[in-house]
Short mmCIF file of C-alpha atoms and ligand atoms in Angstrom, two decimals:
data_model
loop_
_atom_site.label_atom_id
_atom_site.label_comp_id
_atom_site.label_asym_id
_atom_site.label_seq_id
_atom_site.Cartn_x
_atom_site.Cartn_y
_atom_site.Cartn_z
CA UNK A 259 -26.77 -0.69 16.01
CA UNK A 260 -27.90 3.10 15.09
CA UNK A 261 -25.71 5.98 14.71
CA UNK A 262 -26.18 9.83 15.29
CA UNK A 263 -24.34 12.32 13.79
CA UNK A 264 -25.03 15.74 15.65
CA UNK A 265 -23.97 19.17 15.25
CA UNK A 266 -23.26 18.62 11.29
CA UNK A 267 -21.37 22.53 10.25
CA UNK A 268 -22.29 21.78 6.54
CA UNK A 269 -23.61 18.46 5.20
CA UNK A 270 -22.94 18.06 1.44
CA UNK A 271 -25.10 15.57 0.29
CA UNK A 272 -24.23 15.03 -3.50
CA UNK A 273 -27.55 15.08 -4.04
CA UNK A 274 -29.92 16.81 -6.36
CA UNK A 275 -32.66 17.71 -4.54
CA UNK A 276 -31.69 17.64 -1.10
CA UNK A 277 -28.30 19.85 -2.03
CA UNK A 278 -26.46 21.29 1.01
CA UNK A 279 -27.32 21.68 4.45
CA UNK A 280 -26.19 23.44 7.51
CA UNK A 281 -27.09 22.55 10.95
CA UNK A 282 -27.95 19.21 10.46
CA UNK A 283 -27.73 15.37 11.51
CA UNK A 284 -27.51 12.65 10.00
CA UNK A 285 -28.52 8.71 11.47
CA UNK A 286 -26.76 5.47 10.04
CA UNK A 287 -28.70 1.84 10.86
CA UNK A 288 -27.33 -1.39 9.25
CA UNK A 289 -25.12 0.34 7.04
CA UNK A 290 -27.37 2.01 5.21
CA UNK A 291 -28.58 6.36 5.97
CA UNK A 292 -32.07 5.66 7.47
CA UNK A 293 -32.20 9.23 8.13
CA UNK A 294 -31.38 12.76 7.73
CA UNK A 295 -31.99 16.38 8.37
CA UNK A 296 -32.29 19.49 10.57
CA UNK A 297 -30.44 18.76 13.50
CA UNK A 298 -33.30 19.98 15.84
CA UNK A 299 -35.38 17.06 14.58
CA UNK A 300 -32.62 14.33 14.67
CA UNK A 301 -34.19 10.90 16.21
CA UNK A 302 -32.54 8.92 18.62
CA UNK A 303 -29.96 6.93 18.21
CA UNK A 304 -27.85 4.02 20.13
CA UNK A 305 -24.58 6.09 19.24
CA UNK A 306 -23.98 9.48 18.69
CA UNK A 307 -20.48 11.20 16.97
CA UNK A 308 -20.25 14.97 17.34
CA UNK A 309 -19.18 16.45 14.40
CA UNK A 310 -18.29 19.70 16.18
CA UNK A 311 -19.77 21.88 13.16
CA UNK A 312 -17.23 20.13 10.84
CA UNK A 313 -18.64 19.18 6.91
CA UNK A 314 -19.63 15.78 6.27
CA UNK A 315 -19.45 14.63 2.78
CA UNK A 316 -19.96 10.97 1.08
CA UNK A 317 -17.17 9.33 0.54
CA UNK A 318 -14.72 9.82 -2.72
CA UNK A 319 -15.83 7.09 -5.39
CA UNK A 320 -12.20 6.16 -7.16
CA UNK A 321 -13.82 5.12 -10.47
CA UNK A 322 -10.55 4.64 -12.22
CA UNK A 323 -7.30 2.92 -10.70
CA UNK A 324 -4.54 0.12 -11.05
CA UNK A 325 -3.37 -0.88 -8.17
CA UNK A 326 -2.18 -4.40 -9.22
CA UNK A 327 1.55 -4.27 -10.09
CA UNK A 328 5.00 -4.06 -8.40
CA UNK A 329 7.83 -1.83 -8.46
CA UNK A 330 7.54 2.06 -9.22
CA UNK A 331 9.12 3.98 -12.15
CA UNK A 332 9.92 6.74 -10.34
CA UNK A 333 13.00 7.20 -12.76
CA UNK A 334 10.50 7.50 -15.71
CA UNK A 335 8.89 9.95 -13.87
CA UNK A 336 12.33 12.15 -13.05
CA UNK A 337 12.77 12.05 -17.01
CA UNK A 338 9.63 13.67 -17.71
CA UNK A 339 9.90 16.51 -15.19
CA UNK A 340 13.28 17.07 -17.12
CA UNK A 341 11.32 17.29 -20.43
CA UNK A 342 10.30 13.33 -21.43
CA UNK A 343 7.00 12.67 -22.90
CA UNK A 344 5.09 10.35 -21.54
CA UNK A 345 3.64 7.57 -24.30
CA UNK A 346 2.44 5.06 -22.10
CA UNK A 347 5.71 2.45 -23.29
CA UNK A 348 6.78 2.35 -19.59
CA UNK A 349 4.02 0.09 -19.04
CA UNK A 350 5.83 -2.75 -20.12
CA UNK A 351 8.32 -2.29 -17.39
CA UNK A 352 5.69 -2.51 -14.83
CA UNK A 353 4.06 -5.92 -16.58
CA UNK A 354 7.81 -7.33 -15.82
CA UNK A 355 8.13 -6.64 -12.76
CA UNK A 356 4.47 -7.97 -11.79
CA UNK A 357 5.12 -11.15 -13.59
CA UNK A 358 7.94 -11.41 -11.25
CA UNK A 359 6.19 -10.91 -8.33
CA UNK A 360 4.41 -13.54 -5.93
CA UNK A 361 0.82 -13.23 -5.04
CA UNK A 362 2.00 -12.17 -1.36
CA UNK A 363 3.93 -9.72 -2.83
CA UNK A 364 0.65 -7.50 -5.32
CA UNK A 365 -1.11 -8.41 -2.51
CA UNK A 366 0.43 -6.54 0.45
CA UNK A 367 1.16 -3.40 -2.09
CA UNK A 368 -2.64 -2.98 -3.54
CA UNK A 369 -3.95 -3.19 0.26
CA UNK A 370 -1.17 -0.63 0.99
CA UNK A 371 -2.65 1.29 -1.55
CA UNK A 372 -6.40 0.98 -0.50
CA UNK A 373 -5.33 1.92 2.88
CA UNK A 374 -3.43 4.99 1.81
CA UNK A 375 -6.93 5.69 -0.07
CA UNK A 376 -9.33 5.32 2.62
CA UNK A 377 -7.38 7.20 4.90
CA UNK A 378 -8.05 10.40 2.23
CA UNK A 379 -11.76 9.56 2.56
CA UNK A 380 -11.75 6.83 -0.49
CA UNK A 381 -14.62 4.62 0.70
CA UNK A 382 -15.31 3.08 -3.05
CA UNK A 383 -12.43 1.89 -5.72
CA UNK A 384 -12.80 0.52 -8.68
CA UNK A 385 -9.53 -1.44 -9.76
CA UNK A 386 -8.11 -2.64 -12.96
CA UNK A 387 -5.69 -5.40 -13.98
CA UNK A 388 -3.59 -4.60 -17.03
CA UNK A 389 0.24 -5.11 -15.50
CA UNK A 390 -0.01 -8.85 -16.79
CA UNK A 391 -0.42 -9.35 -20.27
CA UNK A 392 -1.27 -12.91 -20.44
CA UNK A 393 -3.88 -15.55 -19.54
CA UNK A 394 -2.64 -16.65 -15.98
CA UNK A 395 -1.50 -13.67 -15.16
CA UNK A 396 -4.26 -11.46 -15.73
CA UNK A 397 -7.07 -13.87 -14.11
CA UNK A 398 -4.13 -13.39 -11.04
CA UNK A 399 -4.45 -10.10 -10.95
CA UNK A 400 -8.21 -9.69 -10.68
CA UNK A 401 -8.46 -12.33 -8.45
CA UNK A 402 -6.54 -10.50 -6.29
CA UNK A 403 -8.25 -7.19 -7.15
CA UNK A 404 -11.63 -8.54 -5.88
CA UNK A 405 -10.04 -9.76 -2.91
CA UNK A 406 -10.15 -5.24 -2.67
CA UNK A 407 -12.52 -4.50 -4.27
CA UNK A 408 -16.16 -5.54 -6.36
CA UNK A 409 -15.42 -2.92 -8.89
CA UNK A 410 -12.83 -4.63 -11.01
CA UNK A 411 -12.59 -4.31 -14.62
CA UNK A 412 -9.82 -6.71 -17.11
CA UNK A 413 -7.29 -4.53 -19.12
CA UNK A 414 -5.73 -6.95 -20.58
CA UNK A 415 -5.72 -4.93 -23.68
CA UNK A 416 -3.41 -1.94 -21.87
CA UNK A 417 -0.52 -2.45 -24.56
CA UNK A 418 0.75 -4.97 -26.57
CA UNK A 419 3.09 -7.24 -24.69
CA UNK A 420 6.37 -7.28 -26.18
CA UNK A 421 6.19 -11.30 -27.17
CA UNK A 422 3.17 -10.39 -29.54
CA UNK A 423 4.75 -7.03 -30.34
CA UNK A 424 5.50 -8.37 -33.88
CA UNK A 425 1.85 -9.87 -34.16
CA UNK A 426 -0.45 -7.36 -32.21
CA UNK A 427 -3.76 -9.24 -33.97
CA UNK A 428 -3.02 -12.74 -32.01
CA UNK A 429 -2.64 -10.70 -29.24
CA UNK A 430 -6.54 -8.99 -29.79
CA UNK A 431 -7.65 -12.69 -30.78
CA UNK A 432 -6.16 -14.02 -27.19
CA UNK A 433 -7.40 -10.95 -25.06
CA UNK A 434 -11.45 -11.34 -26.79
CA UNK A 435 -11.26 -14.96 -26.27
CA UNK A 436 -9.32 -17.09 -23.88
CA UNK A 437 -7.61 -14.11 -21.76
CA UNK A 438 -11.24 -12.96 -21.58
CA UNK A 439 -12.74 -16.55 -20.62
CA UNK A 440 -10.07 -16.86 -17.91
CA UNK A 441 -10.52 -13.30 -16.13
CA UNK A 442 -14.13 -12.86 -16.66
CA UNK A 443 -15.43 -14.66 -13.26
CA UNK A 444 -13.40 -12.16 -11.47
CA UNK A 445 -14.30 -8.55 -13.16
CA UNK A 446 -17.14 -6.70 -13.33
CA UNK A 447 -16.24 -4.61 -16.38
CA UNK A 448 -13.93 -4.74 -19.47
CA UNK A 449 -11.70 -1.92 -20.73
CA UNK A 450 -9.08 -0.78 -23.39
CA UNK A 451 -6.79 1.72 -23.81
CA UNK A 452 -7.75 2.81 -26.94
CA UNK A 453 -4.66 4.80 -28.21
CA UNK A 454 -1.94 5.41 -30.59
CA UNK A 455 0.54 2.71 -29.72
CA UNK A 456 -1.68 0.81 -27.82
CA UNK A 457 -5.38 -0.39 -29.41
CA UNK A 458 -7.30 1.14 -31.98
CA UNK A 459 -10.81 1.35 -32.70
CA UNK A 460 -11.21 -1.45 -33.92
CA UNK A 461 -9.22 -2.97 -31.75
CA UNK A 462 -11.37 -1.89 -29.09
CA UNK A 463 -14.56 -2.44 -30.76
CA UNK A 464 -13.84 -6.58 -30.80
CA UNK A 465 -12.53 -6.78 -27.39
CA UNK A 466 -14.84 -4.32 -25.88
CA UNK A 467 -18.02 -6.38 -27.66
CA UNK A 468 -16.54 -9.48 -26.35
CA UNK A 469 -16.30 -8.51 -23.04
CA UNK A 470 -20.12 -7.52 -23.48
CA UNK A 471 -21.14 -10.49 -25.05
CA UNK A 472 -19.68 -12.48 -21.70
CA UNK A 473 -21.85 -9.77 -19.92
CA UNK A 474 -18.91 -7.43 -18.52
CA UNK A 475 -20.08 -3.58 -18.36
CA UNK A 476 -17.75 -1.71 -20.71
CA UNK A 477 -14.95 1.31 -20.17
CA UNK A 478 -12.72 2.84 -22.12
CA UNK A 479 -9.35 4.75 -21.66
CA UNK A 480 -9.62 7.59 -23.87
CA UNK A 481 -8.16 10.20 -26.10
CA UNK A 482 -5.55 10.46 -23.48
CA UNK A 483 -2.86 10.98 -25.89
CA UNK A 484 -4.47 12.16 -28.76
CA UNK A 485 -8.14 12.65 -30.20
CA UNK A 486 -8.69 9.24 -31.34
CA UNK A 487 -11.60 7.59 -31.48
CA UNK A 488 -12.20 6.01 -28.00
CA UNK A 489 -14.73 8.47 -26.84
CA UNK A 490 -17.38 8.09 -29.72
CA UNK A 491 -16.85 4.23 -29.44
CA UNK A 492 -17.39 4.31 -26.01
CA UNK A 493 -20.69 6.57 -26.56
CA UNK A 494 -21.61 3.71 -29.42
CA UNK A 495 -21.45 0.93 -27.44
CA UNK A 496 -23.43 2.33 -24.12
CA UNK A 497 -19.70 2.16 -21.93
CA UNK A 498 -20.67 3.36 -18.65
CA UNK A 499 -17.48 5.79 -19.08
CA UNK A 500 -14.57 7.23 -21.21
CA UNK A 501 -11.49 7.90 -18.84
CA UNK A 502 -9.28 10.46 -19.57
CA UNK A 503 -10.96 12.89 -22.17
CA UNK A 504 -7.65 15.08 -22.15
CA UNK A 505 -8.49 15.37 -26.05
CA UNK A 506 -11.63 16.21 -27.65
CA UNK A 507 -13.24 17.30 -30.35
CA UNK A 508 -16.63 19.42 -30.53
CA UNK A 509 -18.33 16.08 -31.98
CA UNK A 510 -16.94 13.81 -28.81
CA UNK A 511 -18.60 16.63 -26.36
CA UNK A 512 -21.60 16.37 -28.01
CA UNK A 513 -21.16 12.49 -28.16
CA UNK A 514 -20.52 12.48 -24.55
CA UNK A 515 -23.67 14.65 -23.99
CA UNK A 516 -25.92 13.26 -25.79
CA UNK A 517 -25.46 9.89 -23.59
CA UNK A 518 -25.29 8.54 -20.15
CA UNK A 519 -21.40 7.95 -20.84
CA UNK A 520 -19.41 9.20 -18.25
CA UNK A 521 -16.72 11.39 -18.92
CA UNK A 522 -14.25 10.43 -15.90
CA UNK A 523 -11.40 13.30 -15.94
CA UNK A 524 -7.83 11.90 -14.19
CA UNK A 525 -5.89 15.31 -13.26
CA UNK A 526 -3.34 13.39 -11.41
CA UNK A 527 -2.17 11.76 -15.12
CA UNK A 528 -2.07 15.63 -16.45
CA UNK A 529 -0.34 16.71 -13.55
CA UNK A 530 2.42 13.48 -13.60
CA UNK A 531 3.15 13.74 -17.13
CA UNK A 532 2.90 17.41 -17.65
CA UNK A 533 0.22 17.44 -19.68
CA UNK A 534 -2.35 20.25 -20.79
CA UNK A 535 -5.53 19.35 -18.10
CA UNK A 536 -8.91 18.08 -19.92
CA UNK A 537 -11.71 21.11 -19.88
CA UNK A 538 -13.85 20.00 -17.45
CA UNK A 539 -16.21 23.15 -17.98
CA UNK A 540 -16.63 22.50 -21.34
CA UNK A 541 -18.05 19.19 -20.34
CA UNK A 542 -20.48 20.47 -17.79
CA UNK A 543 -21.73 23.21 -19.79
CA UNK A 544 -22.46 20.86 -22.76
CA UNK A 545 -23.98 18.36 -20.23
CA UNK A 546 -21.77 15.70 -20.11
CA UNK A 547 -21.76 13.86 -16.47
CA UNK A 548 -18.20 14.37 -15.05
CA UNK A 549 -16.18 12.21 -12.48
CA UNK A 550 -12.93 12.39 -11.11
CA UNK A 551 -10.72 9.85 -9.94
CA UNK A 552 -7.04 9.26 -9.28
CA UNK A 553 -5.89 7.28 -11.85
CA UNK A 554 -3.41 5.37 -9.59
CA UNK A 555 -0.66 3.62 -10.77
CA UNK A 556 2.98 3.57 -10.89
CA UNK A 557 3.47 5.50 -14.48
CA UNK A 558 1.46 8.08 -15.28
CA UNK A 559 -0.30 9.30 -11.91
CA UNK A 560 0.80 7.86 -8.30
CA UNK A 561 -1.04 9.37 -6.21
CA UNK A 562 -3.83 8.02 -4.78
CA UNK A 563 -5.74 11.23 -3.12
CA UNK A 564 -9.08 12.03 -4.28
CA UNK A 565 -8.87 15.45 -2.16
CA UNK A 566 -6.05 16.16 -4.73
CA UNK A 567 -7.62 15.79 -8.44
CA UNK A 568 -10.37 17.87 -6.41
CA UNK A 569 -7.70 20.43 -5.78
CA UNK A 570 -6.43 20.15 -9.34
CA UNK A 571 -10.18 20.67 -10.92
CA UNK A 572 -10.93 23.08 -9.27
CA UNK A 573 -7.52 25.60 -10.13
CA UNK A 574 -6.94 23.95 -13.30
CA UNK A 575 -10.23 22.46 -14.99
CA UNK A 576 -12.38 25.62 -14.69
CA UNK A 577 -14.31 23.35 -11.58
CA UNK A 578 -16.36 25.07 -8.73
CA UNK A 579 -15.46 23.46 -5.55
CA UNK A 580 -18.72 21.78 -5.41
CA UNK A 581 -18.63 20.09 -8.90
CA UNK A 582 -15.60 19.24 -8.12
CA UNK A 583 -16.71 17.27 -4.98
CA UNK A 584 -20.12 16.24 -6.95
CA UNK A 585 -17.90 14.34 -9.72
CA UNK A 586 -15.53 12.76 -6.82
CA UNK A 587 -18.40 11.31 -4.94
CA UNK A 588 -22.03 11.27 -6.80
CA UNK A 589 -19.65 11.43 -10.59
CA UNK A 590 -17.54 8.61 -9.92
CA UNK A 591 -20.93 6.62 -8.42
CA UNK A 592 -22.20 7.40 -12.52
CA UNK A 593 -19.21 5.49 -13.64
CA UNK A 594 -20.07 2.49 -12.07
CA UNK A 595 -23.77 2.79 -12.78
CA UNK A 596 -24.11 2.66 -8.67
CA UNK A 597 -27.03 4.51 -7.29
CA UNK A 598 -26.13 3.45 -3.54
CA UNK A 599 -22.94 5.16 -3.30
CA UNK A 600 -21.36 8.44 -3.67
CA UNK A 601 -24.48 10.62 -2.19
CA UNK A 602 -25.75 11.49 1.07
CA UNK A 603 -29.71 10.48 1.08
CA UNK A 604 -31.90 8.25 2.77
CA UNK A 605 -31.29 4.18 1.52
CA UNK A 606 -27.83 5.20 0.49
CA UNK A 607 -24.98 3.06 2.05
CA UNK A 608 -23.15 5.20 5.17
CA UNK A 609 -20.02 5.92 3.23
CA UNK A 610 -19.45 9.17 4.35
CA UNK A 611 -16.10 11.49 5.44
CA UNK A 612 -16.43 14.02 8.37
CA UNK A 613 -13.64 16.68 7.19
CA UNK A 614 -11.50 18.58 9.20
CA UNK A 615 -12.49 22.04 8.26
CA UNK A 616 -16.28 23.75 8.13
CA UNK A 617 -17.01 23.23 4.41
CA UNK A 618 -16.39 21.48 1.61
CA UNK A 619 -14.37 24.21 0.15
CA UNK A 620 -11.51 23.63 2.08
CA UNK A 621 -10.68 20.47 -0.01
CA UNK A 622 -9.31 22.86 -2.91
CA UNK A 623 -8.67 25.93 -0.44
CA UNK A 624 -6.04 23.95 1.40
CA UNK A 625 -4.59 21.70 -1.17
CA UNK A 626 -2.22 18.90 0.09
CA UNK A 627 -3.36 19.40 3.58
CA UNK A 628 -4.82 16.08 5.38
CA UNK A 629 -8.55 17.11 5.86
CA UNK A 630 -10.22 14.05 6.33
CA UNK A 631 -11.32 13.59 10.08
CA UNK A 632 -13.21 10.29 10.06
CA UNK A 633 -13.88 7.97 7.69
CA UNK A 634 -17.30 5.84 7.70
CA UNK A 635 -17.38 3.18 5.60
CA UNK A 636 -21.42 0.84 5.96
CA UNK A 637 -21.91 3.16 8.94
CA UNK A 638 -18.56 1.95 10.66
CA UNK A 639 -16.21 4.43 11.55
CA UNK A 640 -12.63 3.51 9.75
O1 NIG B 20 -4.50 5.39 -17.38
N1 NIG B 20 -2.95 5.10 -20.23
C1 NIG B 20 -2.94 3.94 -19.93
N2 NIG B 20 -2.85 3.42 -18.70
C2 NIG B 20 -2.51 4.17 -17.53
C3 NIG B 20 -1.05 4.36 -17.40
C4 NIG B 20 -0.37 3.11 -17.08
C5 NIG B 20 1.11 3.22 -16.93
O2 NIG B 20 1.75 4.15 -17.42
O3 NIG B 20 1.65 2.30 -16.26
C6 NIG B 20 -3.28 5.47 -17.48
O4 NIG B 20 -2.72 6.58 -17.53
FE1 FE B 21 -5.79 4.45 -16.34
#
């Protein structure tokens, strides 16, 4: 079954060389773009969707979330808007409450989440575990992530659980070797959140080499908090990104340049905690690769709209629109090392929004407004 897609007002292809372009079409076969173009020359097709000179974009790539958990902590979040700082402790509230929770239960509220998602023109997420702390629980949690998702990445080392708080090294030992055994067959990549009060380098370095060594791509939260060392490690040891990048030093921009590590910027964290926003311009201009991507989970950033952090780069990370949309789509595709996602070109899968406005300026022109139209996901309309 073929697909047309006339009467394209602005096609934003996330890609290089083919760029934007107006008047076009666009034809979806097997899930895959077999073609597109003017829309003078646009073949035949067994279907055909009008896009009524609307934009069509690829789909948002959510490179970064955690959707695996129960309860909220609104409360937590209340307290900070009244002046709390956010240190990432709250986590251990959330690993509680998961524990407590039946499969049926982090089932039902990750797809809730993935369906809020794709209705904001998600049509990739990556997800992490990280909300269960122990051998069981965090093999639980990615197997129910990949139930979601193939991008899923183990976190067990997100903080210290409190029954190792007094012996944080067995904890490292159990995370880099049995925790790591038991989850691995479920996740793609490994992580840490490499952190005051959570890992340190070196820390990091032994699980993140472990994960390796079992043949997990790594990813590292990073100077979130503080300029620690998490981005240089992450440049050191080829991780396909460093998440957060709110601080950084000249020598971590030129790290990050100087490498194929992605710098993945989360403004809904910034926003959430009340945080000074990461300088995404600095990045760029260095040439660092940028993504954005939600961040989503239940302390430090729950929200789960792409069109927002867009919103929020562009007035408050010194973004244009368009690199904005580039590191939501064809940025977050970086992250995962993915080359058939997050750009609109022939071979690419049909993972593609049709937006309810002319171009893709409106995302950040008319923040918090629900643009997205239609959402394609392998050429099938959502
Ligand atoms: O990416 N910083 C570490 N992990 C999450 C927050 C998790 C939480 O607060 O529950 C983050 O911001
Ligand atoms: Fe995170």
């Amino acid at each position: 079954m073929s697909l047309v897609i006339t009467n394209i007002g602005e096609l934003f292809t996330a890609d290089d060389e083919l760029g934007i372009l107006h008047d076009a079409a666009l034809v979806a076969e097997g899930g895959r773009i077999a073609w597109l173009g003017p829309a003078a020359q646009a073949p035949a097709a067994d279907e055909r969707l009008d896009a009524g000179g609307r934009a069509v974009l690829p789909g948002f790539v959510d490179s970064h979330a955690h959707l695996v958990f129960a309860g909220d902590r609104a409360a937590e979040f209340a307290a900070r808007m009244a002046g709390e700082p956010y240190t990432g402790g709250g986590i251990r509230t959330t690993v509680a409450a998961t524990r407590a929770a039946t499969d049926e239960q982090l089932r039902a509220a990750a797809g809730r989440l993935v369906a809020e998602m794709r209705r904001q023109g998600t049509t990739t997420v990556e997800i992490k575990s990280g909300y269960g702390l122990a051998v069981e629980e965090e093999a639980r949690s990615l197997r129910l992530a990949r139930e979601l998702t193939a991008e899923t990445t183990f976190l067990g080392a997100h903080v210290v659980p409190a029954e190792y708080r007094d012996r944080p090294d067995e904890y490292v030992a159990l995370v880099a070797g049995p925790m790591l055994d038991a989850a691995a067959p479920y996740a793609r990549w490994v992580d840490v959140f490499c952190e005051r009060g959570a890992f340190d380098g070196d820390q990091a370095r032994e699980i993140l080499t472990a994960g390796l060594k079992a043949g997990l791509g790594a990813r590292i939260h990073a100077n979130q908090l503080t300029a620690g060392p998490g981005v240089r490690l992450a440049v050191e040891l080829g991780a396909a990104s460093a998440d957060h990048c709110t601080h950084l030093s000249d020598a971590d921009v030129d790290a990050l340049a100087g490498s194929p590590t992605v710098a993945t910027l989360l403004p809904g964290a910034e926003f959430s905690t009340r945080s000074p926003y990461p300088d995404a311009r600095r990045l760029l201009d260095a040439g660092a690769t940028v993504a954005l991507a939600t961040d989503c989970n239940p302390g430090s950033s729950y929200t789960s709209s792409m069109p927002f952090c867009v919103a929020l780069a562009v007035r408050e990370m010194r973004l244009t629109p368009a690199e904005a949309v580039r590191a939501a789509t064809a940025g977050g595709a970086r992250a995962l090392r993915r080359d058939d996602i997050g750009v609109l070109r022939p071979g690419a899968r049909a993972d593609l929004i049709v937006l309810d406005a002319p171009s893709h300026l409106h995302l950040a022109y008319r923040p918090g407004v629900p643009l997205i139209r239609t959402v394609l996901h392998d050429g099938v309309p959502l």
